[in-house]
CSV table of C-alpha atoms in Angstrom, one decimal:
chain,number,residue,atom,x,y,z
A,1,UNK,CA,103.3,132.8,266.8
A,2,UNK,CA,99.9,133.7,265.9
A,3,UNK,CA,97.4,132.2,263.3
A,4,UNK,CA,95.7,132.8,260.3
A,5,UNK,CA,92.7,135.4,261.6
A,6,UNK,CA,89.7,135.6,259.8
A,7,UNK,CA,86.5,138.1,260.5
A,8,UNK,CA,83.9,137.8,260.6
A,9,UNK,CA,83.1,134.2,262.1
A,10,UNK,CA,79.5,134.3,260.8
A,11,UNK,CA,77.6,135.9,258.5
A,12,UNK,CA,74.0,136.0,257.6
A,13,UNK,CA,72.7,138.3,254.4
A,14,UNK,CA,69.8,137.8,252.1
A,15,UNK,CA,70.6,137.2,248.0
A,16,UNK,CA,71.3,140.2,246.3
A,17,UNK,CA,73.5,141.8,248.9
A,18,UNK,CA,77.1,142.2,249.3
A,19,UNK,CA,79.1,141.1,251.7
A,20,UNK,CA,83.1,141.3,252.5
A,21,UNK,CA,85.8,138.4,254.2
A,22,UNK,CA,89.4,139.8,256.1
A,23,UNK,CA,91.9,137.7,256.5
A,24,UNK,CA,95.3,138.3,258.3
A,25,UNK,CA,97.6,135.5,257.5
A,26,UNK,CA,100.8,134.2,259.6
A,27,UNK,CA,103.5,137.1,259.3
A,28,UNK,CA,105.6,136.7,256.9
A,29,UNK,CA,103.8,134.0,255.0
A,30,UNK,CA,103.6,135.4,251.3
A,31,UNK,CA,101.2,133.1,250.0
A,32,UNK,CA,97.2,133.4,250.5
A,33,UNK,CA,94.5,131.4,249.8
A,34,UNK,CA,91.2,131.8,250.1
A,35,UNK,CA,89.0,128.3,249.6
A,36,UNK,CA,85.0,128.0,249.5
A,37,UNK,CA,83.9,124.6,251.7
A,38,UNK,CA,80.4,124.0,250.8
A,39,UNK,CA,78.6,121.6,253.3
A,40,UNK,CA,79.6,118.1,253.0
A,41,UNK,CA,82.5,118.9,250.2
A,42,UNK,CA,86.0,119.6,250.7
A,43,UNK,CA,87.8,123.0,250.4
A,44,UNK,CA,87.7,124.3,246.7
A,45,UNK,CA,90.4,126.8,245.7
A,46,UNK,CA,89.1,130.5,245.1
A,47,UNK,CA,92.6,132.5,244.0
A,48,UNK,CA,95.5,132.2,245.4
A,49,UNK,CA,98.7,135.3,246.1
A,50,UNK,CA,101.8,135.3,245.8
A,51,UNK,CA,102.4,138.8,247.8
A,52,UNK,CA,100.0,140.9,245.8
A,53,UNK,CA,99.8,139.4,242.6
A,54,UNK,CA,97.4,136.7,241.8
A,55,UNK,CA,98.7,133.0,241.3
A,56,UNK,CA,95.6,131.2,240.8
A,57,UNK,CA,92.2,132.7,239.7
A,58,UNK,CA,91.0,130.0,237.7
A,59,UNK,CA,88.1,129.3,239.9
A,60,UNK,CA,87.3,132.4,241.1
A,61,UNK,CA,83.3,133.0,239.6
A,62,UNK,CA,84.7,136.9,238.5
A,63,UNK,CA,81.6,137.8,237.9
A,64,UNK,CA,80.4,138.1,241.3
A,65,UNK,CA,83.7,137.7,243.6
A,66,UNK,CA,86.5,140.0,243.9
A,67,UNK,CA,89.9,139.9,245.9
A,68,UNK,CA,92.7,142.0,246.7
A,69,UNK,CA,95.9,142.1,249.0
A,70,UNK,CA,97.0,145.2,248.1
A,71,UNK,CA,100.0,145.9,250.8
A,72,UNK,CA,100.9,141.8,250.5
A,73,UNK,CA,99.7,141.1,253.6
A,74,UNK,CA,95.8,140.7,254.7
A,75,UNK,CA,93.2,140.1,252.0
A,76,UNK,CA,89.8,140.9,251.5
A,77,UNK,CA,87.1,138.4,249.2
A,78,UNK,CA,83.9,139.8,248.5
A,79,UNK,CA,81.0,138.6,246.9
A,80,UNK,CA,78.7,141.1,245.1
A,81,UNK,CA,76.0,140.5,244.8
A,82,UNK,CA,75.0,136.7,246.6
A,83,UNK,CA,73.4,134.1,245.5
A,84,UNK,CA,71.8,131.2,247.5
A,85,UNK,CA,74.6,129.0,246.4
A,86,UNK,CA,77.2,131.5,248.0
A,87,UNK,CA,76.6,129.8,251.5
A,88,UNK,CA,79.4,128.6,252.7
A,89,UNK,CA,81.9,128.3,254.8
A,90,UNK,CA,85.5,130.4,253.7
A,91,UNK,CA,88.5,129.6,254.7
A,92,UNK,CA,91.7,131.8,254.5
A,93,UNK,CA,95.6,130.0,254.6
A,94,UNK,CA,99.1,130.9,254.0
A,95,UNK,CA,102.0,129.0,253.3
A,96,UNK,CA,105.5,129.8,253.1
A,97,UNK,CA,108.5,128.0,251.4
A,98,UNK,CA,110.0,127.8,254.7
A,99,UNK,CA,107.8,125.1,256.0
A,100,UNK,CA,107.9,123.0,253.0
A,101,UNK,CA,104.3,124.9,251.8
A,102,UNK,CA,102.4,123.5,254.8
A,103,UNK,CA,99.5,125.5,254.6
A,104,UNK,CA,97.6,127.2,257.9
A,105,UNK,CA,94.1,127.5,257.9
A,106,UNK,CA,92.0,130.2,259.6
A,107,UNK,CA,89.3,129.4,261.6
A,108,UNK,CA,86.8,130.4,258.2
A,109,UNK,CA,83.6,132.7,258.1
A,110,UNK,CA,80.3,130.8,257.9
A,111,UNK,CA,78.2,132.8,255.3
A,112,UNK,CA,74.6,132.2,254.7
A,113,UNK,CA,72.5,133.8,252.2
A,114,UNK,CA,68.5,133.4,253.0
B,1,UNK,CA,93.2,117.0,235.9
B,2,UNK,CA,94.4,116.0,239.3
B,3,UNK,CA,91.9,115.1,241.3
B,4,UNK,CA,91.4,113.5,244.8
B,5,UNK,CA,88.8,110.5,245.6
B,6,UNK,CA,87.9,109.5,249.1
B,7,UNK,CA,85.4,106.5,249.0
B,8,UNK,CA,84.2,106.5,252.4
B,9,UNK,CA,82.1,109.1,253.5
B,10,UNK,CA,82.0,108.2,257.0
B,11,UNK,CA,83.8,105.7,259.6
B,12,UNK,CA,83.4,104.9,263.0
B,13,UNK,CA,85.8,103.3,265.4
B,14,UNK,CA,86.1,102.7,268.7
B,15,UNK,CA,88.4,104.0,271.2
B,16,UNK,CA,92.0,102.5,271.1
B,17,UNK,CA,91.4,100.3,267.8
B,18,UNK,CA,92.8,101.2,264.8
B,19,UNK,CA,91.4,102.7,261.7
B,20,UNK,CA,92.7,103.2,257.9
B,21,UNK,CA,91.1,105.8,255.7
B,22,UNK,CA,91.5,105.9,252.1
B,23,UNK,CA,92.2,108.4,249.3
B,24,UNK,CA,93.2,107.5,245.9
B,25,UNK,CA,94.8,110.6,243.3
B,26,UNK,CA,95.3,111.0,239.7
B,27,UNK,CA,98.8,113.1,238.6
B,28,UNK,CA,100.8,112.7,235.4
B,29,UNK,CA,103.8,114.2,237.7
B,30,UNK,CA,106.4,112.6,239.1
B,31,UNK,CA,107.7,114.6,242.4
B,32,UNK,CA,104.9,116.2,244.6
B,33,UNK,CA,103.7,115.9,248.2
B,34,UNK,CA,100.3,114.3,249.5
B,35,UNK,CA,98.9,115.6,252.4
B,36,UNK,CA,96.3,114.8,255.0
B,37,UNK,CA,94.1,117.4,257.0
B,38,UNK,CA,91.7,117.3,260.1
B,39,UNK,CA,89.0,119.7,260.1
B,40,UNK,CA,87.4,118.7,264.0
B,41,UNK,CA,83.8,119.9,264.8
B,42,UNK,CA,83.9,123.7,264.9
B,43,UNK,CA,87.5,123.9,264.9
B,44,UNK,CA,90.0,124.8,262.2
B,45,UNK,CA,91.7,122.7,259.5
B,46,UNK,CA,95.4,121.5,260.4
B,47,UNK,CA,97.8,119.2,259.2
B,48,UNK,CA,98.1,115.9,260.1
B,49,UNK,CA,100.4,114.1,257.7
B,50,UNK,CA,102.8,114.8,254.8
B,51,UNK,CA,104.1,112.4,252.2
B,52,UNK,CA,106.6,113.2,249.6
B,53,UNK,CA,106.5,111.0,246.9
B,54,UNK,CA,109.9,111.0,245.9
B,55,UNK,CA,110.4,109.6,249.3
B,56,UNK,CA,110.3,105.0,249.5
B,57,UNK,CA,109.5,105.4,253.2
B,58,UNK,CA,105.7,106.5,254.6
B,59,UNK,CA,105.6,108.7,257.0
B,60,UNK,CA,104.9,108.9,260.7
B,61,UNK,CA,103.5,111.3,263.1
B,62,UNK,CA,103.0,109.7,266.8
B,63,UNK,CA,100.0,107.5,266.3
B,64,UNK,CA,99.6,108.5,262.4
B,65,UNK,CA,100.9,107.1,259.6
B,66,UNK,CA,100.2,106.8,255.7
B,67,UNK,CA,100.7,104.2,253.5
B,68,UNK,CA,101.9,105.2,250.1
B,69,UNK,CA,101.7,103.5,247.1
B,70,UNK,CA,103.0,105.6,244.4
B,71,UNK,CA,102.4,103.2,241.5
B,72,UNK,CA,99.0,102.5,242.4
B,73,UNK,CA,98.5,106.5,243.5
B,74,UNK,CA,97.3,105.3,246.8
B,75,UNK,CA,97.4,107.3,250.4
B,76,UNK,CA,95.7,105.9,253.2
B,77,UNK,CA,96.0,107.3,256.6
B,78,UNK,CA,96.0,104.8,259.6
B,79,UNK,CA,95.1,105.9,262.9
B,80,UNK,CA,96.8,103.6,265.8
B,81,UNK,CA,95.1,103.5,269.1
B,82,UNK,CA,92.2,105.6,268.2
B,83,UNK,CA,90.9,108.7,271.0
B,84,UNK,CA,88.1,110.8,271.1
B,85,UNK,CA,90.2,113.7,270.3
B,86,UNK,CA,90.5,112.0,266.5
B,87,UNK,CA,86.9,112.5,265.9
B,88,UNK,CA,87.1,114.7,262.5
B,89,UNK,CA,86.6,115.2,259.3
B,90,UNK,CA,89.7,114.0,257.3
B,91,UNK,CA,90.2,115.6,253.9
B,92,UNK,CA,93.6,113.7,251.5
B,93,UNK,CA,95.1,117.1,249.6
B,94,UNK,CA,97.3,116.9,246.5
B,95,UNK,CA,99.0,119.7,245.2
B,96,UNK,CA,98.1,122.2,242.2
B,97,UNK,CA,101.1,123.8,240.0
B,98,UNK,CA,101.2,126.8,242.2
B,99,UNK,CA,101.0,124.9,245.9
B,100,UNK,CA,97.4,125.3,246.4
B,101,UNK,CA,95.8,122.1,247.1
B,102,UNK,CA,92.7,120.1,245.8
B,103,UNK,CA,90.6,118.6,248.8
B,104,UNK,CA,88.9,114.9,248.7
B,105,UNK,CA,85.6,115.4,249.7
B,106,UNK,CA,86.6,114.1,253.0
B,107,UNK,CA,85.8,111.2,255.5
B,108,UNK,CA,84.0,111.9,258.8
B,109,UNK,CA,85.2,109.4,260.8
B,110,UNK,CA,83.4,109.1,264.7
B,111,UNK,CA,85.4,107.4,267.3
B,112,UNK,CA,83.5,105.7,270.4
B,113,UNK,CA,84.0,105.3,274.2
């Protein structure tokens, strides 16, 4: 079975600038996540899907990031435009009710904003 | 609020010894799991552990094992006969209303030849 995927690894743009995150989560997992893992902290919620609607958006900062998983499967997070306090490491993961909401992480997409 | 507390930034043990990590929660619910993740160096997050609280008995995974105290809302992960491959960062989870979880700020925990 393959895993979460996630692209790209790394990313390097200066503040100011836009950048985009893909994830492709484990098939037939309806549930996404994306989380934002600063250095030193543990993952922080972003939004959440249930297919293509949004569960959780409570901690997404709207004004700059934006998600979508329009077809209910892989996702896309942008961030428009960076800040410095945007770097980051993002992680994508998908669940499903089938394995008791044990949730599968991507590998994540370092981001750093100079 | 629930959150997740993990009081020790970093551990280190040596190989073969056993180690306990710590995590403490705060819920005003009743039936939820607890989890506990690995992050290794460079390498992606994955599961190690899964309590549910309704459950009297702590789990057990191989050389892994919790012990829950729901009335204190206490997790701690124990880590028998320690190996290199354990070195980690280890992050307690505790589930939101809709199954996404809130991280601890995890432990890095270094284990020795």
């Amino acid at each position: 079975e393959a895993g979460v995927a996630q692209s790209p690894r790394y990313k390097i743009i200066e503040k100011r600038q836009s950048v985009a995150f893909w994830c492709n989560p484990i098939s037939g997992h309806a549930t996404l996540y994306w989380y934002q893992q600063i250095l030193g902290q543990g993952p922080k919620l972003l939004i959440q899907f249930q297919n293509n609607g949004v569960v959780d958006d409570s901690q997404l900062p709207k004004d700059r990031f934006s998600a979508e998983r329009l077809k209910g499967v892989d996702s896309t997070l942008k961030i428009q435009p960076a800040k410095l306090e945007d770097s980051a490491v993002y992680l994508c993961a998908s669940s499903s009710p089938l394995s008791h909401n044990e949730q599968f992480f991507g590998p994540g997409t370092r981001l750093t904003v100079l | 609020a629930q959150t997740v507390t993990q009081s020790q930034p970093e551990m280190s043990v040596q190989e073969a010894e056993t180690v306990t990590l710590s995590c403490t929660y705060d819920t005003s619910e009743n039936n939820y799991y607890l989890f506990w993740y690995k992050q290794p160096p460079s390498r992606q997050m994955i599961l190690v552990i899964r309590q549910e609280a309704y459950k009297q008995q702590n789990a057990t995974e191989n050389r892994f094992s919790v012990n829950f105290q729901k009335a204190a809302k206490s997790f701690s992960l124990k880590i028998s006969d320690s190996q290199l491959g354990d070195t980690a960062m280890y992050f307690c989870a505790f589930p939101r209303a809709g199954y996404a979880l809130n991280f601890g700020k995890g432990t890095s925990l270094l284990v020795t030849p």
